[in-house]
Amino acid sequence: EAQVTQNPRYLITVTGKKLTVTCSQNMNHEYMSWYRQDPGLGLRQIYYSMNVEVTDKGDVPEGYKVSRKEKRNFPLILESPSPNQTSLYFCASSFRVGLDGRYHEQFFGPGTRLTVL
Amino acid sequence: QKEVEQNSGPLSVPEGAIASLNCTYSDRVSQSFFWYRQYSGKSPELIMSIYSNGDKEDGRFTAQLNKASQYVSLLIRDSQPSDSATYLCAVNSGGAGKSTFGDGTTLTVKP
């Protein structure tokens, strides 16, 4: 089954304790991205990756790190989590469609609900 | 001004009616436009994509794009209670991978 998986699905942690949220896709997609979703603020892009070893900042990258060492995996790292990073996080991946591959129709993972105390 | 703005809602329509969802964007170089549906507690799922001016129809859904007016809309015909969800408008700028979402419009279809 084609899917994007995230782990863990739920996480409660404390300020300053490093954590990693994993994301994996089995569709051989080049493009992957991380979002956070907060009430009233919609989905905001944190980081995205166009391919292995190619990453770039989205709209809200502060406090987050990513890496893309393999095509299928795109982990999100919070080195020193703070309460304002309490949120619902989504990973997404997409193939590129269109004659020049410009377009991204994204498939989303199930989400990770993170609480930082 | 937000980069992508949607009518704030909530929007309520009776079953069988047409639901109209609107979205405007500020970046003129935006090239691809998407509508995602998100049920409460679930992840967004793609329902429509549109890349060129005009209308695109898929079943009960029609997306409309007007790049000159920087406007994209979604029409849902014969609305069903199962269409009750939050609809997210998303805009991509070229091939750079940067995606910007609107805050969403919550639609309720009443039986």
PDB file of C-alpha atoms in Angstrom:
ATOM      1  CA  GLU A   1       0.000   0.000   0.000  1.00  0.00           C
ATOM      2  CA  ALA A   2       1.331   3.408  -1.001  1.00  0.00           C
ATOM      3  CA  GLN A   3       1.688   5.499   2.110  1.00  0.00           C
ATOM      4  CA  VAL A   4       3.532   8.044   4.196  1.00  0.00           C
ATOM      5  CA  THR A   5       4.220   6.905   7.736  1.00  0.00           C
ATOM      6  CA  GLN A   6       5.167   8.974  10.747  1.00  0.00           C
ATOM      7  CA  ASN A   7       6.404   7.931  14.146  1.00  0.00           C
ATOM      8  CA  PRO A   8       5.546   8.491  16.856  1.00  0.00           C
ATOM      9  CA  ARG A   9       1.909   9.455  16.393  1.00  0.00           C
ATOM     10  CA  TYR A  10       1.705  11.030  19.828  1.00  0.00           C
ATOM     11  CA  LEU A  11       4.515  12.397  21.970  1.00  0.00           C
ATOM     12  CA  ILE A  12       4.626  14.270  25.236  1.00  0.00           C
ATOM     13  CA  THR A  13       8.035  15.570  26.203  1.00  0.00           C
ATOM     14  CA  VAL A  14       9.701  18.255  28.296  1.00  0.00           C
ATOM     15  CA  THR A  15      11.470  21.433  27.338  1.00  0.00           C
ATOM     16  CA  GLY A  16      14.994  20.893  26.071  1.00  0.00           C
ATOM     17  CA  LYS A  17      14.881  17.153  25.527  1.00  0.00           C
ATOM     18  CA  LYS A  18      15.970  16.408  21.983  1.00  0.00           C
ATOM     19  CA  LEU A  19      13.541  14.444  19.872  1.00  0.00           C
ATOM     20  CA  THR A  20      13.179  13.113  16.353  1.00  0.00           C
ATOM     21  CA  VAL A  21       9.981  12.496  14.440  1.00  0.00           C
ATOM     22  CA  THR A  22      10.493  10.051  11.618  1.00  0.00           C
ATOM     23  CA  CYS A  23       8.819  10.156   8.230  1.00  0.00           C
ATOM     24  CA  SER A  24       9.019   7.499   5.570  1.00  0.00           C
ATOM     25  CA  GLN A  25       7.361   7.069   2.184  1.00  0.00           C
ATOM     26  CA  ASN A  26       7.246   4.013  -0.056  1.00  0.00           C
ATOM     27  CA  MET A  27       6.263   5.745  -3.304  1.00  0.00           C
ATOM     28  CA  ASN A  28       9.759   6.681  -4.491  1.00  0.00           C
ATOM     29  CA  HIS A  29       8.807  10.357  -4.310  1.00  0.00           C
ATOM     30  CA  GLU A  30      11.542  12.919  -4.816  1.00  0.00           C
ATOM     31  CA  TYR A  31       9.884  15.658  -2.823  1.00  0.00           C
ATOM     32  CA  MET A  32       9.159  15.585   0.901  1.00  0.00           C
ATOM     33  CA  SER A  33       8.055  18.266   3.304  1.00  0.00           C
ATOM     34  CA  TRP A  34       7.210  18.949   6.940  1.00  0.00           C
ATOM     35  CA  TYR A  35       4.319  21.090   8.155  1.00  0.00           C
ATOM     36  CA  ARG A  36       2.920  22.128  11.451  1.00  0.00           C
ATOM     37  CA  GLN A  37      -0.760  22.825  11.971  1.00  0.00           C
ATOM     38  CA  ASP A  38      -2.014  25.102  14.713  1.00  0.00           C
ATOM     39  CA  PRO A  39      -5.564  26.302  15.370  1.00  0.00           C
ATOM     40  CA  GLY A  40      -6.278  29.473  13.438  1.00  0.00           C
ATOM     41  CA  LEU A  41      -2.920  29.375  11.653  1.00  0.00           C
ATOM     42  CA  GLY A  42      -3.494  26.644   9.142  1.00  0.00           C
ATOM     43  CA  LEU A  43      -0.701  24.477   7.754  1.00  0.00           C
ATOM     44  CA  ARG A  44       2.701  26.108   7.757  1.00  0.00           C
ATOM     45  CA  GLN A  45       5.687  24.645   5.972  1.00  0.00           C
ATOM     46  CA  ILE A  46       8.763  24.022   8.123  1.00  0.00           C
ATOM     47  CA  TYR A  47      11.274  22.468   5.709  1.00  0.00           C
ATOM     48  CA  TYR A  48      11.146  20.712   2.397  1.00  0.00           C
ATOM     49  CA  SER A  49      13.448  18.532   0.373  1.00  0.00           C
ATOM     50  CA  MET A  50      13.590  18.320  -3.395  1.00  0.00           C
ATOM     51  CA  ASN A  51      15.784  15.205  -3.347  1.00  0.00           C
ATOM     52  CA  VAL A  52      18.460  13.389  -1.375  1.00  0.00           C
ATOM     53  CA  GLU A  53      20.829  15.860   0.323  1.00  0.00           C
ATOM     54  CA  VAL A  54      18.761  18.822  -0.963  1.00  0.00           C
ATOM     55  CA  THR A  55      16.751  20.658   1.672  1.00  0.00           C
ATOM     56  CA  ASP A  56      15.453  24.182   2.099  1.00  0.00           C
ATOM     57  CA  LYS A  57      13.602  26.278   4.621  1.00  0.00           C
ATOM     58  CA  GLY A  58       9.889  26.804   4.544  1.00  0.00           C
ATOM     59  CA  ASP A  59       8.045  29.553   6.367  1.00  0.00           C
ATOM     60  CA  VAL A  60       8.732  28.507   9.983  1.00  0.00           C
ATOM     61  CA  PRO A  61      12.112  26.701  10.169  1.00  0.00           C
ATOM     62  CA  GLU A  62      13.346  28.153  13.476  1.00  0.00           C
ATOM     63  CA  GLY A  63      13.968  25.496  16.105  1.00  0.00           C
ATOM     64  CA  TYR A  64      13.872  22.588  13.642  1.00  0.00           C
ATOM     65  CA  LYS A  65      16.407  20.580  11.679  1.00  0.00           C
ATOM     66  CA  VAL A  66      15.971  18.055   8.904  1.00  0.00           C
ATOM     67  CA  SER A  67      18.122  15.698   6.912  1.00  0.00           C
ATOM     68  CA  ARG A  68      17.567  13.697   3.757  1.00  0.00           C
ATOM     69  CA  LYS A  69      20.154  10.958   3.508  1.00  0.00           C
ATOM     70  CA  GLU A  70      17.862   8.474   1.817  1.00  0.00           C
ATOM     71  CA  LYS A  71      15.078   9.104  -0.653  1.00  0.00           C
ATOM     72  CA  ARG A  72      12.405   7.425   1.441  1.00  0.00           C
ATOM     73  CA  ASN A  73      13.170   9.076   4.809  1.00  0.00           C
ATOM     74  CA  PHE A  74      12.918  12.664   5.986  1.00  0.00           C
ATOM     75  CA  PRO A  75      13.222  12.969   9.779  1.00  0.00           C
ATOM     76  CA  LEU A  76      12.346  16.141  11.676  1.00  0.00           C
ATOM     77  CA  ILE A  77      14.650  16.966  14.573  1.00  0.00           C
ATOM     78  CA  LEU A  78      13.888  19.255  17.479  1.00  0.00           C
ATOM     79  CA  GLU A  79      17.197  19.671  19.285  1.00  0.00           C
ATOM     80  CA  SER A  80      15.821  21.709  22.174  1.00  0.00           C
ATOM     81  CA  PRO A  81      12.028  21.653  22.094  1.00  0.00           C
ATOM     82  CA  SER A  82      10.086  24.494  23.627  1.00  0.00           C
ATOM     83  CA  PRO A  83       6.385  24.776  24.541  1.00  0.00           C
ATOM     84  CA  ASN A  84       5.697  26.930  21.458  1.00  0.00           C
ATOM     85  CA  GLN A  85       6.532  23.888  19.345  1.00  0.00           C
ATOM     86  CA  THR A  86       3.511  22.076  20.721  1.00  0.00           C
ATOM     87  CA  SER A  87       1.574  21.346  17.571  1.00  0.00           C
ATOM     88  CA  LEU A  88       0.270  18.795  15.113  1.00  0.00           C
ATOM     89  CA  TYR A  89       2.983  17.872  12.614  1.00  0.00           C
ATOM     90  CA  PHE A  90       2.449  16.446   9.161  1.00  0.00           C
ATOM     91  CA  CYS A  91       4.958  14.973   6.773  1.00  0.00           C
ATOM     92  CA  ALA A  92       4.111  14.927   3.077  1.00  0.00           C
ATOM     93  CA  SER A  93       5.651  13.589  -0.085  1.00  0.00           C
ATOM     94  CA  SER A  94       4.927  14.087  -3.731  1.00  0.00           C
ATOM     95  CA  PHE A  95       5.878  13.131  -7.221  1.00  0.00           C
ATOM     96  CA  ARG A  96       6.456  15.904  -9.684  1.00  0.00           C
ATOM     97  CA  VAL A  97       3.930  16.149 -12.450  1.00  0.00           C
ATOM     98  CA  GLY A  98       3.769  18.378 -15.482  1.00  0.00           C
ATOM     99  CA  LEU A  99       5.981  18.607 -18.529  1.00  0.00           C
ATOM    100  CA  ASP A 100       8.849  20.131 -16.586  1.00  0.00           C
ATOM    101  CA  GLY A 101       8.082  18.505 -13.253  1.00  0.00           C
ATOM    102  CA  ARG A 102       7.096  21.721 -11.562  1.00  0.00           C
ATOM    103  CA  TYR A 103       4.033  20.588  -9.766  1.00  0.00           C
ATOM    104  CA  HIS A 104       3.633  18.792  -6.463  1.00  0.00           C
ATOM    105  CA  GLU A 105       0.502  16.894  -5.556  1.00  0.00           C
ATOM    106  CA  GLN A 106       1.214  15.969  -1.985  1.00  0.00           C
ATOM    107  CA  PHE A 107       0.356  12.855   0.006  1.00  0.00           C
ATOM    108  CA  PHE A 108       0.234  13.432   3.729  1.00  0.00           C
ATOM    109  CA  GLY A 109       1.169  11.189   6.604  1.00  0.00           C
ATOM    110  CA  PRO A 110      -1.240  10.602   9.500  1.00  0.00           C
ATOM    111  CA  GLY A 111       0.256  13.318  11.700  1.00  0.00           C
ATOM    112  CA  THR A 112       2.212  13.485  14.944  1.00  0.00           C
ATOM    113  CA  ARG A 113       0.696  15.298  17.873  1.00  0.00           C
ATOM    114  CA  LEU A 114       3.519  16.766  19.942  1.00  0.00           C
ATOM    115  CA  THR A 115       3.166  18.331  23.363  1.00  0.00           C
ATOM    116  CA  VAL A 116       6.152  20.062  24.938  1.00  0.00           C
ATOM    117  CA  LEU A 117       5.752  20.758  28.654  1.00  0.00           C
TER     118      LEU A 117
ATOM    119  CA  GLN B   1      -1.579  40.493   3.852  1.00  0.00           C
ATOM    120  CA  LYS B   2      -1.449  36.721   3.991  1.00  0.00           C
ATOM    121  CA  GLU B   3       0.022  34.969   0.975  1.00  0.00           C
ATOM    122  CA  VAL B   4      -3.017  32.718   0.619  1.00  0.00           C
ATOM    123  CA  GLU B   5      -6.385  33.807   1.933  1.00  0.00           C
ATOM    124  CA  GLN B   6      -9.593  31.823   2.066  1.00  0.00           C
ATOM    125  CA  ASN B   7     -13.112  32.873   2.931  1.00  0.00           C
ATOM    126  CA  SER B   8     -13.099  32.386   6.647  1.00  0.00           C
ATOM    127  CA  GLY B   9     -16.317  30.478   7.064  1.00  0.00           C
ATOM    128  CA  PRO B  10     -17.705  28.466   8.556  1.00  0.00           C
ATOM    129  CA  LEU B  11     -19.856  27.738   5.568  1.00  0.00           C
ATOM    130  CA  SER B  12     -23.106  25.856   5.922  1.00  0.00           C
ATOM    131  CA  VAL B  13     -25.198  24.583   3.015  1.00  0.00           C
ATOM    132  CA  PRO B  14     -28.169  22.220   2.787  1.00  0.00           C
ATOM    133  CA  GLU B  15     -27.745  18.797   1.267  1.00  0.00           C
ATOM    134  CA  GLY B  16     -27.955  18.931  -2.501  1.00  0.00           C
ATOM    135  CA  ALA B  17     -26.894  22.578  -2.758  1.00  0.00           C
ATOM    136  CA  ILE B  18     -23.751  23.998  -4.346  1.00  0.00           C
ATOM    137  CA  ALA B  19     -20.951  24.911  -1.970  1.00  0.00           C
ATOM    138  CA  SER B  20     -18.565  27.623  -3.153  1.00  0.00           C
ATOM    139  CA  LEU B  21     -15.123  27.994  -1.616  1.00  0.00           C
ATOM    140  CA  ASN B  22     -12.812  30.846  -2.540  1.00  0.00           C
ATOM    141  CA  CYS B  23      -9.114  31.518  -2.307  1.00  0.00           C
ATOM    142  CA  THR B  24      -6.881  34.437  -3.291  1.00  0.00           C
ATOM    143  CA  TYR B  25      -3.097  34.482  -3.422  1.00  0.00           C
ATOM    144  CA  SER B  26      -0.555  37.271  -3.504  1.00  0.00           C
ATOM    145  CA  ASP B  27       2.458  35.797  -5.328  1.00  0.00           C
ATOM    146  CA  ARG B  28       2.032  36.414  -9.046  1.00  0.00           C
ATOM    147  CA  VAL B  29       4.621  33.784  -9.985  1.00  0.00           C
ATOM    148  CA  SER B  30       2.565  30.998  -8.394  1.00  0.00           C
ATOM    149  CA  GLN B  31       2.101  28.205 -10.876  1.00  0.00           C
ATOM    150  CA  SER B  32       0.189  25.370  -9.287  1.00  0.00           C
ATOM    151  CA  PHE B  33      -2.902  25.361  -7.140  1.00  0.00           C
ATOM    152  CA  PHE B  34      -4.499  22.674  -5.039  1.00  0.00           C
ATOM    153  CA  TRP B  35      -7.531  21.972  -2.935  1.00  0.00           C
ATOM    154  CA  TYR B  36      -7.182  19.570  -0.036  1.00  0.00           C
ATOM    155  CA  ARG B  37      -9.944  18.212   2.162  1.00  0.00           C
ATOM    156  CA  GLN B  38      -9.280  17.560   5.834  1.00  0.00           C
ATOM    157  CA  TYR B  39     -11.712  15.729   8.032  1.00  0.00           C
ATOM    158  CA  SER B  40     -11.532  16.454  11.740  1.00  0.00           C
ATOM    159  CA  GLY B  41      -8.585  14.645  13.292  1.00  0.00           C
ATOM    160  CA  LYS B  42      -7.304  13.400   9.939  1.00  0.00           C
ATOM    161  CA  SER B  43      -4.595  14.417   7.517  1.00  0.00           C
ATOM    162  CA  PRO B  44      -5.248  16.518   4.410  1.00  0.00           C
ATOM    163  CA  GLU B  45      -6.047  14.673   1.206  1.00  0.00           C
ATOM    164  CA  LEU B  46      -5.790  16.083  -2.283  1.00  0.00           C
ATOM    165  CA  ILE B  47      -9.088  16.486  -4.110  1.00  0.00           C
ATOM    166  CA  MET B  48      -8.265  18.862  -6.968  1.00  0.00           C
ATOM    167  CA  SER B  49      -5.262  20.374  -8.682  1.00  0.00           C
ATOM    168  CA  ILE B  50      -5.322  23.089 -11.339  1.00  0.00           C
ATOM    169  CA  TYR B  51      -2.462  24.614 -13.273  1.00  0.00           C
ATOM    170  CA  SER B  52      -3.930  26.765 -16.037  1.00  0.00           C
ATOM    171  CA  ASN B  53      -6.659  29.353 -16.291  1.00  0.00           C
ATOM    172  CA  GLY B  54     -10.201  28.117 -16.607  1.00  0.00           C
ATOM    173  CA  ASP B  55     -12.273  25.347 -15.120  1.00  0.00           C
ATOM    174  CA  LYS B  56     -11.372  21.796 -14.253  1.00  0.00           C
ATOM    175  CA  GLU B  57     -14.100  19.339 -13.398  1.00  0.00           C
ATOM    176  CA  ASP B  58     -13.843  16.033 -11.555  1.00  0.00           C
ATOM    177  CA  GLY B  59     -17.152  14.465 -10.630  1.00  0.00           C
ATOM    178  CA  ARG B  60     -19.039  16.820  -8.334  1.00  0.00           C
ATOM    179  CA  PHE B  61     -16.000  19.076  -7.914  1.00  0.00           C
ATOM    180  CA  THR B  62     -15.011  21.987 -10.158  1.00  0.00           C
ATOM    181  CA  ALA B  63     -11.898  24.061  -9.626  1.00  0.00           C
ATOM    182  CA  GLN B  64     -11.657  27.469 -11.260  1.00  0.00           C
ATOM    183  CA  LEU B  65      -8.466  29.452 -11.733  1.00  0.00           C
ATOM    184  CA  ASN B  66      -8.029  33.072 -12.773  1.00  0.00           C
ATOM    185  CA  LYS B  67      -4.363  34.022 -12.671  1.00  0.00           C
ATOM    186  CA  ALA B  68      -5.004  37.635 -13.679  1.00  0.00           C
ATOM    187  CA  SER B  69      -7.213  38.088 -10.630  1.00  0.00           C
ATOM    188  CA  GLN B  70      -5.038  35.759  -8.519  1.00  0.00           C
ATOM    189  CA  TYR B  71      -8.098  33.796  -7.594  1.00  0.00           C
ATOM    190  CA  VAL B  72      -8.905  30.108  -7.329  1.00  0.00           C
ATOM    191  CA  SER B  73     -12.205  28.568  -6.289  1.00  0.00           C
ATOM    192  CA  LEU B  74     -13.759  25.194  -5.623  1.00  0.00           C
ATOM    193  CA  LEU B  75     -17.383  24.384  -6.344  1.00  0.00           C
ATOM    194  CA  ILE B  76     -18.996  21.304  -4.874  1.00  0.00           C
ATOM    195  CA  ARG B  77     -22.231  20.375  -6.603  1.00  0.00           C
ATOM    196  CA  ASP B  78     -24.938  18.252  -5.002  1.00  0.00           C
ATOM    197  CA  SER B  79     -23.266  18.641  -1.628  1.00  0.00           C
ATOM    198  CA  GLN B  80     -23.484  15.636   0.680  1.00  0.00           C
ATOM    199  CA  PRO B  81     -23.105  15.392   4.464  1.00  0.00           C
ATOM    200  CA  SER B  82     -19.914  13.443   3.795  1.00  0.00           C
ATOM    201  CA  ASP B  83     -18.462  16.618   2.238  1.00  0.00           C
ATOM    202  CA  SER B  84     -18.482  18.250   5.674  1.00  0.00           C
ATOM    203  CA  ALA B  85     -14.819  18.991   6.318  1.00  0.00           C
ATOM    204  CA  THR B  86     -12.246  21.746   6.256  1.00  0.00           C
ATOM    205  CA  TYR B  87     -11.040  22.650   2.770  1.00  0.00           C
ATOM    206  CA  LEU B  88      -7.507  23.934   2.376  1.00  0.00           C
ATOM    207  CA  CYS B  89      -6.281  25.956  -0.577  1.00  0.00           C
ATOM    208  CA  ALA B  90      -2.582  25.499  -1.371  1.00  0.00           C
ATOM    209  CA  VAL B  91      -0.321  27.368  -3.752  1.00  0.00           C
ATOM    210  CA  ASN B  92       3.090  26.326  -5.051  1.00  0.00           C
ATOM    211  CA  SER B  93       5.572  28.682  -6.613  1.00  0.00           C
ATOM    212  CA  GLY B  94       7.332  27.105  -9.537  1.00  0.00           C
ATOM    213  CA  GLY B  95       9.522  24.117  -8.949  1.00  0.00           C
ATOM    214  CA  ALA B  96      11.117  25.403  -5.794  1.00  0.00           C
ATOM    215  CA  GLY B  97       8.964  23.239  -3.586  1.00  0.00           C
ATOM    216  CA  LYS B  98       7.671  25.980  -1.354  1.00  0.00           C
ATOM    217  CA  SER B  99       4.011  25.377  -0.544  1.00  0.00           C
ATOM    218  CA  THR B 100       1.746  27.901   1.115  1.00  0.00           C
ATOM    219  CA  PHE B 101      -1.623  26.933   2.543  1.00  0.00           C
ATOM    220  CA  GLY B 102      -4.598  29.039   3.445  1.00  0.00           C
ATOM    221  CA  ASP B 103      -6.128  28.751   6.892  1.00  0.00           C
ATOM    222  CA  GLY B 104      -8.970  26.636   5.546  1.00  0.00           C
ATOM    223  CA  THR B 105     -12.723  26.962   5.263  1.00  0.00           C
ATOM    224  CA  THR B 106     -14.901  24.654   7.298  1.00  0.00           C
ATOM    225  CA  LEU B 107     -17.911  23.381   5.380  1.00  0.00           C
ATOM    226  CA  THR B 108     -20.949  21.808   6.985  1.00  0.00           C
ATOM    227  CA  VAL B 109     -23.558  20.140   4.795  1.00  0.00           C
ATOM    228  CA  LYS B 110     -26.835  19.758   6.649  1.00  0.00           C
ATOM    229  CA  PRO B 111     -29.129  16.815   5.796  1.00  0.00           C
TER     230      PRO B 111
END
